[in-house]
mmCIF file of C-alpha atoms in Angstrom:
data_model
loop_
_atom_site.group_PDB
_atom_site.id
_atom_site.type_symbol
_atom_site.label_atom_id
_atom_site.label_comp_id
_atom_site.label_asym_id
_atom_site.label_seq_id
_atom_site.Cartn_x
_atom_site.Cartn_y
_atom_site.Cartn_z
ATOM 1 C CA UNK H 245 5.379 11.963 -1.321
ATOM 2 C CA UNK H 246 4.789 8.151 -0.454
ATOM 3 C CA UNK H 247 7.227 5.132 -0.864
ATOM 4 C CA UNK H 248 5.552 4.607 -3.824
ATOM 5 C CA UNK H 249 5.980 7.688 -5.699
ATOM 6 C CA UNK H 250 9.389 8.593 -4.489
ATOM 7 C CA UNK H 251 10.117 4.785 -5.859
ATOM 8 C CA UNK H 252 8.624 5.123 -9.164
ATOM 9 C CA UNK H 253 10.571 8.602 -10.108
ATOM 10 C CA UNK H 254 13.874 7.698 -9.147
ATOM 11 C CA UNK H 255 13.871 4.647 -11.308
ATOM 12 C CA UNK H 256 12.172 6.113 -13.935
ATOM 13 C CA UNK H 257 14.499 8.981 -13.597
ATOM 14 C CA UNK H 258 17.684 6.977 -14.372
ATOM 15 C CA UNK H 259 15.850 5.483 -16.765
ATOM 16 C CA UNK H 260 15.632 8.389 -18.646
ATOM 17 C CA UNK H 261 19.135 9.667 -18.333
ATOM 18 C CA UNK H 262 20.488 6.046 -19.080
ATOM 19 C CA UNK H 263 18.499 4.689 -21.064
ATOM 20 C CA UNK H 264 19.196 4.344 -24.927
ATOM 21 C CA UNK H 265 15.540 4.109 -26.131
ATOM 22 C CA UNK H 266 15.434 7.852 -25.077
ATOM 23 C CA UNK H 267 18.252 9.375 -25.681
ATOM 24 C CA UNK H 268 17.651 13.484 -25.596
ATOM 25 C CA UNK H 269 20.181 14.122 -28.745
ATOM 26 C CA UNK H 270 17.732 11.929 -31.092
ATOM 27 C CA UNK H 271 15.290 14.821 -30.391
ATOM 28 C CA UNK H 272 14.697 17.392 -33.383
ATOM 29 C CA UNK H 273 13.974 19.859 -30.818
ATOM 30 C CA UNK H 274 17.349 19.974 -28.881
ATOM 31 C CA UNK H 275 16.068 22.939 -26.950
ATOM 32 C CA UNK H 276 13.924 20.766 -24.788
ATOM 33 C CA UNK H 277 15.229 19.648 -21.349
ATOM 34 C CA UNK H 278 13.292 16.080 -21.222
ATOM 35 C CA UNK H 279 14.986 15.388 -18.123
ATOM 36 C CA UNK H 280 13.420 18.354 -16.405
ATOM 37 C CA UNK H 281 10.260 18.502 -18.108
ATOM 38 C CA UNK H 282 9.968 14.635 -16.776
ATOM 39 C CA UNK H 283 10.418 15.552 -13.404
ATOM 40 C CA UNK H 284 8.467 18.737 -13.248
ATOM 41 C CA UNK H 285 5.436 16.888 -15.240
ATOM 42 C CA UNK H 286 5.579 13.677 -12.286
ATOM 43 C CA UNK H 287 5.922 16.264 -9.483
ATOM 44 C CA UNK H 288 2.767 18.123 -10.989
ATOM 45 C CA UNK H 289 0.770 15.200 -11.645
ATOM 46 C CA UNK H 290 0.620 14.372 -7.660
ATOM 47 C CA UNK H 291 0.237 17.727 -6.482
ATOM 48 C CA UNK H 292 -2.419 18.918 -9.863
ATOM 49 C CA UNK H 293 -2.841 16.087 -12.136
ATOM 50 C CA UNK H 294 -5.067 17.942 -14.048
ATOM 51 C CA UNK H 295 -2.537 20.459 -15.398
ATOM 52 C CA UNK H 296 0.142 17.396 -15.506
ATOM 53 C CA UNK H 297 -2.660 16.064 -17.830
ATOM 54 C CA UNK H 298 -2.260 19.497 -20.280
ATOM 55 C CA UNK H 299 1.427 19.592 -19.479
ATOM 56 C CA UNK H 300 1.978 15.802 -20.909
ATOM 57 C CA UNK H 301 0.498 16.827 -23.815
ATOM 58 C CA UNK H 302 2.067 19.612 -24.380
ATOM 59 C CA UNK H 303 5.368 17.879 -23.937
ATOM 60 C CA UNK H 304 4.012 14.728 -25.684
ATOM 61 C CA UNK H 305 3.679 16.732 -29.190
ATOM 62 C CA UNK H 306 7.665 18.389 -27.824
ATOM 63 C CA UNK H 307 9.194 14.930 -28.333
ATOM 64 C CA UNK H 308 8.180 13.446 -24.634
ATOM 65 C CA UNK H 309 7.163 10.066 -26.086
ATOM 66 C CA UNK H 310 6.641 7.221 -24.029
ATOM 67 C CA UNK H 311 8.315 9.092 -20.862
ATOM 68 C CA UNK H 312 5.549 11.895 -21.381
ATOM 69 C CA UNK H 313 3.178 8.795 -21.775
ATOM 70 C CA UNK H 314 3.720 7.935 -18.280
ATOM 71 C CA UNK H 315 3.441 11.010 -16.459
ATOM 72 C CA UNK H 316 -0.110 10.985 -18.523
ATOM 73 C CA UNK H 317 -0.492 7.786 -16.576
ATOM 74 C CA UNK H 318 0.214 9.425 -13.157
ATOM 75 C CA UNK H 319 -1.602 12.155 -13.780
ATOM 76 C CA UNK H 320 -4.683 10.074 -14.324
ATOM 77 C CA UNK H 321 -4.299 7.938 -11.216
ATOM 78 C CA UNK H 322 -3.769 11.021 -8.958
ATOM 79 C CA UNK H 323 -7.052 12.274 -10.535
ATOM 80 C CA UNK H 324 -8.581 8.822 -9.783
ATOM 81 C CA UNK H 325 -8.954 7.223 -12.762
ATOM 82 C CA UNK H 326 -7.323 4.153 -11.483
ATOM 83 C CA UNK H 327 -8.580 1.512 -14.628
ATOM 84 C CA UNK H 328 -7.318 4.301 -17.161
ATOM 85 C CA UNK H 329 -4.013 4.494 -15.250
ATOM 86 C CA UNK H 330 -3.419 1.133 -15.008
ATOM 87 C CA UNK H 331 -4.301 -0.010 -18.348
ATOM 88 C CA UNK H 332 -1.760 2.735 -19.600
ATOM 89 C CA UNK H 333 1.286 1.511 -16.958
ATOM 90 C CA UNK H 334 1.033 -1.451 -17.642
ATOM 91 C CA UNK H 335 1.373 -0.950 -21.604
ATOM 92 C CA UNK H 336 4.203 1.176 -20.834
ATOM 93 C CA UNK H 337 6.122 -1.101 -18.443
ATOM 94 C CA UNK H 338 7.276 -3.383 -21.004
ATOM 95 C CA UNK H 339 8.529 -0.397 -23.448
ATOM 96 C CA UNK H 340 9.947 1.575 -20.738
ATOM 97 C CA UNK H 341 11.435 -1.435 -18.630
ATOM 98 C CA UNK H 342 13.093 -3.277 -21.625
ATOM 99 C CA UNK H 343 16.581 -2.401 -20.636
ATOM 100 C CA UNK H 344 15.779 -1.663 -16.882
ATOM 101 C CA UNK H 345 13.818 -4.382 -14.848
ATOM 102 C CA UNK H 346 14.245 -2.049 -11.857
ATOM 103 C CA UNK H 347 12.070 0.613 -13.842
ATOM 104 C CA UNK H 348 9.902 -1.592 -15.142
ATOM 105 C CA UNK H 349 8.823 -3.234 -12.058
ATOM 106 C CA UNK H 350 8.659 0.359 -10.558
ATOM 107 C CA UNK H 351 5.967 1.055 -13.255
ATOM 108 C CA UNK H 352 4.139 -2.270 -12.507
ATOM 109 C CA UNK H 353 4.163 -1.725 -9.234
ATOM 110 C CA UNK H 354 2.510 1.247 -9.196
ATOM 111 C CA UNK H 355 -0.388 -0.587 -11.770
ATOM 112 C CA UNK H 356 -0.977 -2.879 -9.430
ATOM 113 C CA UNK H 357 -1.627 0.073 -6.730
ATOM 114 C CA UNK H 358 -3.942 1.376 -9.375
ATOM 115 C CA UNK H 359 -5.812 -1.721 -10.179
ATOM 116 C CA UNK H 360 -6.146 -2.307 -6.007
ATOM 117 C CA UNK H 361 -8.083 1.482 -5.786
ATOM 118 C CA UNK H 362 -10.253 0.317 -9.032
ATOM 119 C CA UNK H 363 -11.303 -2.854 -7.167
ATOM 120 C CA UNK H 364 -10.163 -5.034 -9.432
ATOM 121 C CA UNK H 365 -7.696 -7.300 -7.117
ATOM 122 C CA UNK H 366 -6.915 -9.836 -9.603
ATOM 123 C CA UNK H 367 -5.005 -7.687 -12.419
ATOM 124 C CA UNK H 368 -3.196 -6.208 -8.932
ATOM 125 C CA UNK H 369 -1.901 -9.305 -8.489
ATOM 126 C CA UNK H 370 -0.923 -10.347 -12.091
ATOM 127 C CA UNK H 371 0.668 -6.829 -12.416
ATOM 128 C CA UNK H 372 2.615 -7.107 -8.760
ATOM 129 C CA UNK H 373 3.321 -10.706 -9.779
ATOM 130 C CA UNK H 374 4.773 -9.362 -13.523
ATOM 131 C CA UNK H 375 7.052 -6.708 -11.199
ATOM 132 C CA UNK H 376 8.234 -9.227 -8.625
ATOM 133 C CA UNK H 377 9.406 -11.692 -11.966
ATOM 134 C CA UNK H 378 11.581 -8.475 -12.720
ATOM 135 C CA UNK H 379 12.922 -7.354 -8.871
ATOM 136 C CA UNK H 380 12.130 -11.152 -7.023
ATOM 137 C CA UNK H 381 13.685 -9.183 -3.837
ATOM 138 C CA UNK H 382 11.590 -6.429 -3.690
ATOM 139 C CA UNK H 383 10.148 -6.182 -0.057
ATOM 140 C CA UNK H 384 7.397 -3.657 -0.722
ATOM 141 C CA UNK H 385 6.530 -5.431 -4.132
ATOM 142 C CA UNK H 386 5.931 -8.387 -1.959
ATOM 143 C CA UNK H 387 4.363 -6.704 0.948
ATOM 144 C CA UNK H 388 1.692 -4.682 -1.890
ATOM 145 C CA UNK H 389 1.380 -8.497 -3.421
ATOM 146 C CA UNK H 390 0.264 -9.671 -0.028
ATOM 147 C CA UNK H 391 -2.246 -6.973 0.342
ATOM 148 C CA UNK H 392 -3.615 -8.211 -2.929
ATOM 149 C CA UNK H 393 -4.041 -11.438 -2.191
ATOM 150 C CA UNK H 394 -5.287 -10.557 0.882
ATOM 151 C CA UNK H 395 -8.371 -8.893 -0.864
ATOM 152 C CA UNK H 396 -9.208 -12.134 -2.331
ATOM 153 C CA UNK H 397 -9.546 -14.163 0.937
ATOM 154 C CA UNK H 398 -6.150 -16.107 0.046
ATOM 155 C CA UNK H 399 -4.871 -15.400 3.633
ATOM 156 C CA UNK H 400 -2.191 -18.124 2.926
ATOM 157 C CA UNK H 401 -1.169 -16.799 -0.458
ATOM 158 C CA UNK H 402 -0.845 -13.478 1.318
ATOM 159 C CA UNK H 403 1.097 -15.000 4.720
ATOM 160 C CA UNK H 404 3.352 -16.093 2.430
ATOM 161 C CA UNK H 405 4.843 -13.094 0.414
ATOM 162 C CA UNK H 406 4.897 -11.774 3.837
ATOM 163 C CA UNK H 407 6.980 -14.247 5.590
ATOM 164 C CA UNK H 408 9.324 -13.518 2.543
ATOM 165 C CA UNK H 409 9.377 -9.752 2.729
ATOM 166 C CA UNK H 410 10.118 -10.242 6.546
ATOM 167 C CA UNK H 411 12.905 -12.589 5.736
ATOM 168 C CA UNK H 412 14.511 -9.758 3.781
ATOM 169 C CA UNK H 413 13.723 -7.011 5.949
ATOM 170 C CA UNK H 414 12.764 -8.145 9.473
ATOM 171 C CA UNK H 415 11.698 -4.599 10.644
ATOM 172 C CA UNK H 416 9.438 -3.599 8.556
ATOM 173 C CA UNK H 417 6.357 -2.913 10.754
ATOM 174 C CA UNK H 418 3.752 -2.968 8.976
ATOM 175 C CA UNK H 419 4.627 -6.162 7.376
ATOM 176 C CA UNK H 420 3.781 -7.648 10.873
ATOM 177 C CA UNK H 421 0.664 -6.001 10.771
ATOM 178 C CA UNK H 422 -0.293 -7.365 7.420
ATOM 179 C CA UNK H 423 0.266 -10.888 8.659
ATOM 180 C CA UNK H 424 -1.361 -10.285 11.960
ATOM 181 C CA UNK H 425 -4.430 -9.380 10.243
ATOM 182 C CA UNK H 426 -4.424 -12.403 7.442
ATOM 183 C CA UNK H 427 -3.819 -14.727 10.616
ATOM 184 C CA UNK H 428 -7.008 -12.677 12.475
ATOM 185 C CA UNK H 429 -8.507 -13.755 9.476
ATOM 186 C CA UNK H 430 -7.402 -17.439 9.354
ATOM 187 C CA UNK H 431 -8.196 -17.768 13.420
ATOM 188 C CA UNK H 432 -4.715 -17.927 14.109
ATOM 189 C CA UNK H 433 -4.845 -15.450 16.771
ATOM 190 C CA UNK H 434 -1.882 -16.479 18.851
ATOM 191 C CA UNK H 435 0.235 -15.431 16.114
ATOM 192 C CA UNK H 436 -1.872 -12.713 15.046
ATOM 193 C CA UNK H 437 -1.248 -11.208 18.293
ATOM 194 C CA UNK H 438 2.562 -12.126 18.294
ATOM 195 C CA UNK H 439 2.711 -10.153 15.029
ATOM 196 C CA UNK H 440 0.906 -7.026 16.447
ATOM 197 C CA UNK H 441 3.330 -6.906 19.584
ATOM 198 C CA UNK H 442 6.428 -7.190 17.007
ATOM 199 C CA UNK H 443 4.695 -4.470 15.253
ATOM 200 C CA UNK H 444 4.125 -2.181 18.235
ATOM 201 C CA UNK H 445 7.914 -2.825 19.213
ATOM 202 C CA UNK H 446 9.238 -1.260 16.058
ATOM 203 C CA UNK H 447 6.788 1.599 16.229
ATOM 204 C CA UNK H 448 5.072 1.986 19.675
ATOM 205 C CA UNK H 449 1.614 3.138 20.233
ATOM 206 C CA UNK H 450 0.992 2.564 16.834
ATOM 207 C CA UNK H 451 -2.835 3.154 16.533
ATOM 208 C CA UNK H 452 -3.909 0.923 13.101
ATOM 209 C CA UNK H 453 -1.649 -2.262 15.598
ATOM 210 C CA UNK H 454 -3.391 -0.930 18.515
ATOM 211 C CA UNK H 455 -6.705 -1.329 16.744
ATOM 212 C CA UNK H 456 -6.249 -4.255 15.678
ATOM 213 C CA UNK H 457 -5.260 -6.076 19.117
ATOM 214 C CA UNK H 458 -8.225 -4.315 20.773
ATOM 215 C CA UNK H 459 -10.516 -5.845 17.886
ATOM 216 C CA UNK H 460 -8.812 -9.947 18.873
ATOM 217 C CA UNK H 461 -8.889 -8.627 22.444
ATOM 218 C CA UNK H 462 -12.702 -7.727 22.551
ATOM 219 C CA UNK H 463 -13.726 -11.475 20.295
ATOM 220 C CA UNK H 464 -12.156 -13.677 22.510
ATOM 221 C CA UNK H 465 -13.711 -11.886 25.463
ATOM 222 C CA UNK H 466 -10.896 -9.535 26.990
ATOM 223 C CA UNK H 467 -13.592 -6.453 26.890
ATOM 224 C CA UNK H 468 -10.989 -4.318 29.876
ATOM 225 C CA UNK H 469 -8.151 -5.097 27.589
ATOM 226 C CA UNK H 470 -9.531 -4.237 24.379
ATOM 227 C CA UNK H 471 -10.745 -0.776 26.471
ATOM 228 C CA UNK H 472 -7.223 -0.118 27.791
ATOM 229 C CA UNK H 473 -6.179 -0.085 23.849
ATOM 230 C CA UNK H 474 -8.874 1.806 22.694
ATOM 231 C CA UNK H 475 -7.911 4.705 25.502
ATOM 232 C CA UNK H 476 -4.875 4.385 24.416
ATOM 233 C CA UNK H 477 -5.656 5.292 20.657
ATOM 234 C CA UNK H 478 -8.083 8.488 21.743
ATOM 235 C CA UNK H 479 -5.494 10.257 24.551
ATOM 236 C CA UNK H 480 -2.754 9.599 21.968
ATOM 237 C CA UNK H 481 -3.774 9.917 18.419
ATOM 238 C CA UNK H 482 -7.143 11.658 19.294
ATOM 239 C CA UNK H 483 -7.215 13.097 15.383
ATOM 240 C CA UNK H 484 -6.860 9.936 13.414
ATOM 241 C CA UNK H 485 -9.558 7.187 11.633
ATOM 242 C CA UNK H 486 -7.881 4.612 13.989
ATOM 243 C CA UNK H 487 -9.449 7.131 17.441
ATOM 244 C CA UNK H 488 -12.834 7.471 15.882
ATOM 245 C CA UNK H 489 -13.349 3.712 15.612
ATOM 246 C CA UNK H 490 -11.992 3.723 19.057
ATOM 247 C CA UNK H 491 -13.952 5.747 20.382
ATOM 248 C CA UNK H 492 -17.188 4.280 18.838
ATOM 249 C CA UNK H 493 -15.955 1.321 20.546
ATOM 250 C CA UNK H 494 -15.255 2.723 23.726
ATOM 251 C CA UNK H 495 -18.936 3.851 23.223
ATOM 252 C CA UNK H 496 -20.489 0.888 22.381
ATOM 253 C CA UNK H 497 -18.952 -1.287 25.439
ATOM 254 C CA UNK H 498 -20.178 1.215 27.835
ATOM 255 C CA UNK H 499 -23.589 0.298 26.629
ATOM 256 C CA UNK H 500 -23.215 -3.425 27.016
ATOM 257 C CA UNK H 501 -25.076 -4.950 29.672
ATOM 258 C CA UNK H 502 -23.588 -6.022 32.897
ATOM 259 C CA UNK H 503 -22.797 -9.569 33.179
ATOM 260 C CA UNK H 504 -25.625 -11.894 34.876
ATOM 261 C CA UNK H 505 -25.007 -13.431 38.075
ATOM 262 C CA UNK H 506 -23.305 -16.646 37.992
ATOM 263 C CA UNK H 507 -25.439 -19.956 38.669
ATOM 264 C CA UNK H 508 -24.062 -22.259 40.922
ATOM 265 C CA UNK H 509 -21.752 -24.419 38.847
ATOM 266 C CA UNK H 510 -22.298 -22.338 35.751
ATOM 267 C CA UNK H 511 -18.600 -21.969 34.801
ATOM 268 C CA UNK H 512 -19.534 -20.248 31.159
ATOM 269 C CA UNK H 513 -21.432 -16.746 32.326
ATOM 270 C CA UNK H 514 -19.654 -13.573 31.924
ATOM 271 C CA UNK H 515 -20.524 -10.366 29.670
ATOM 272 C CA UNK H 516 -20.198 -10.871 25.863
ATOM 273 C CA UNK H 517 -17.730 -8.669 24.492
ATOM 274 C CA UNK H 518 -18.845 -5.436 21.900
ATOM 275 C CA UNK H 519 -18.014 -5.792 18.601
ATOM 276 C CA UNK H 520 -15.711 -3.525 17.452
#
């Protein structure tokens, strides 16, 4: 289960057993255990969303309301129908959040997650920027904002709700690595590579950081460097994405052509570095 998920039930969770616009003795069927059948149906929708899809309903015509609504929603972003799902959460933020701005942030947040996998950046922004109105301190709210922005070429825009989740949580590692790529981006690279090292300090050999300095490494024409980090990625993390870009990498600079000889006085010759 990721941050997200494990975020998004507990709030919604206390919502439930708190909240007064779902209170389980207003039920005509007092036989019903909303409470469990809530968390059962979320738990099901990330493992088999398509039988948390039948089981919503089924609780939906039990009395599940808007609570059975939502696990609907899950269900159909698990399945990956990320517009459906959040179109849905974001109708039922403002219904389930109205006496909880934790839980309704919680359910915006995870629209804005939906509306990033559907491509559609700009809702994931409004919908992270409607969550962050709710919870203003909410360092993953900001960081997921960031990532947003940072979809839409507004490196600054992004830089910023980073500095501000950093502020509030200064180890947060891949924070750092967020920022160290919207500064790659902005050819900032000093402090792109700054943000990396801070990065690999709170979680050493870190392959995505590792990547990501070999890739600043290999443009501004540190090709050994950039190698030593790509080895690095392969002997340590030979199984992941991050090890067979490395190694493609690794590849392609083998191929590269040895660097010319130098002509008297020619101060600028030297091997031009592979593109990772």
């Amino acid at each position: 289960m990721n941050r997200r998920n494990a975020y998004l039930i507990t709030a919604a969770l206390a919502l439930l057993s708190a909240g007064p616009a779902f209170s389980i003795q207003a039920f005509a069927a007092p036989a019903v255990d909303h409470n469990r059948e809530f968390q059962a149906c979320l738990t099901l929708a990330e493992k088999r969303p398509a039988e948390a899809l039948e089981s919503a309903q089924t609780w939906l015509n039990r009395g599940g309301g808007d609570h059975a609504r939502l696990c609907q929603a899950l269900a159909l972003f698990h399945k990956g129908d990320f517009t459906t799902a959040g179109a849905r959460l974001e109708e039922l933020a403002p219904v389930l959040g109205k006496d909880d701005p934790k839980a309704g942030a919680s359910i915006l947040g995870r629209a804005g997650w939906a509306w990033l996998r559907a491509g559609d950046n700009v809702r994931a922004e409004r919908a992270y920027s409607r969550a962050l109105a709710l919870q203003p301190d909410d360092v993953d709210l900001l960081i997921d904002r960031a990532i947003a922005r940072a979809e839409t070429e507004r490196f600054w825009d992004a830089v910023a709700d980073l500095d501000a989740a950093l502020k509030k949580d200064p180890r947060r590692a891949e924070a750092y690595l967020y920022r160290a790529a919207a500064h790659k981006a902005l050819a900032n690279g000093r402090q792109a590579v700054a943000d990396i090292d801070r990065a690999l300090e709170l979680r050493p050999g870190d392959p995505d950081a590792l990547l990501l300095r070999a890739t600043i490494k290999a443009q501004t024409g540190n090709l050994p460097g950039a190698r030593e980090d790509w080895s690095q990625i392969v002997r340590n993390t030979p199984n992941s994405a991050a090890a067979k870009t490395a190694q493609a990498n690794l590849d392609r600079s083998a191929k590269a052509p040895a660097p010319a000889p130098a002509a008297k006085g020619d101060a600028k010759s030297g091997a031009a570095p592979a593109k990772p």
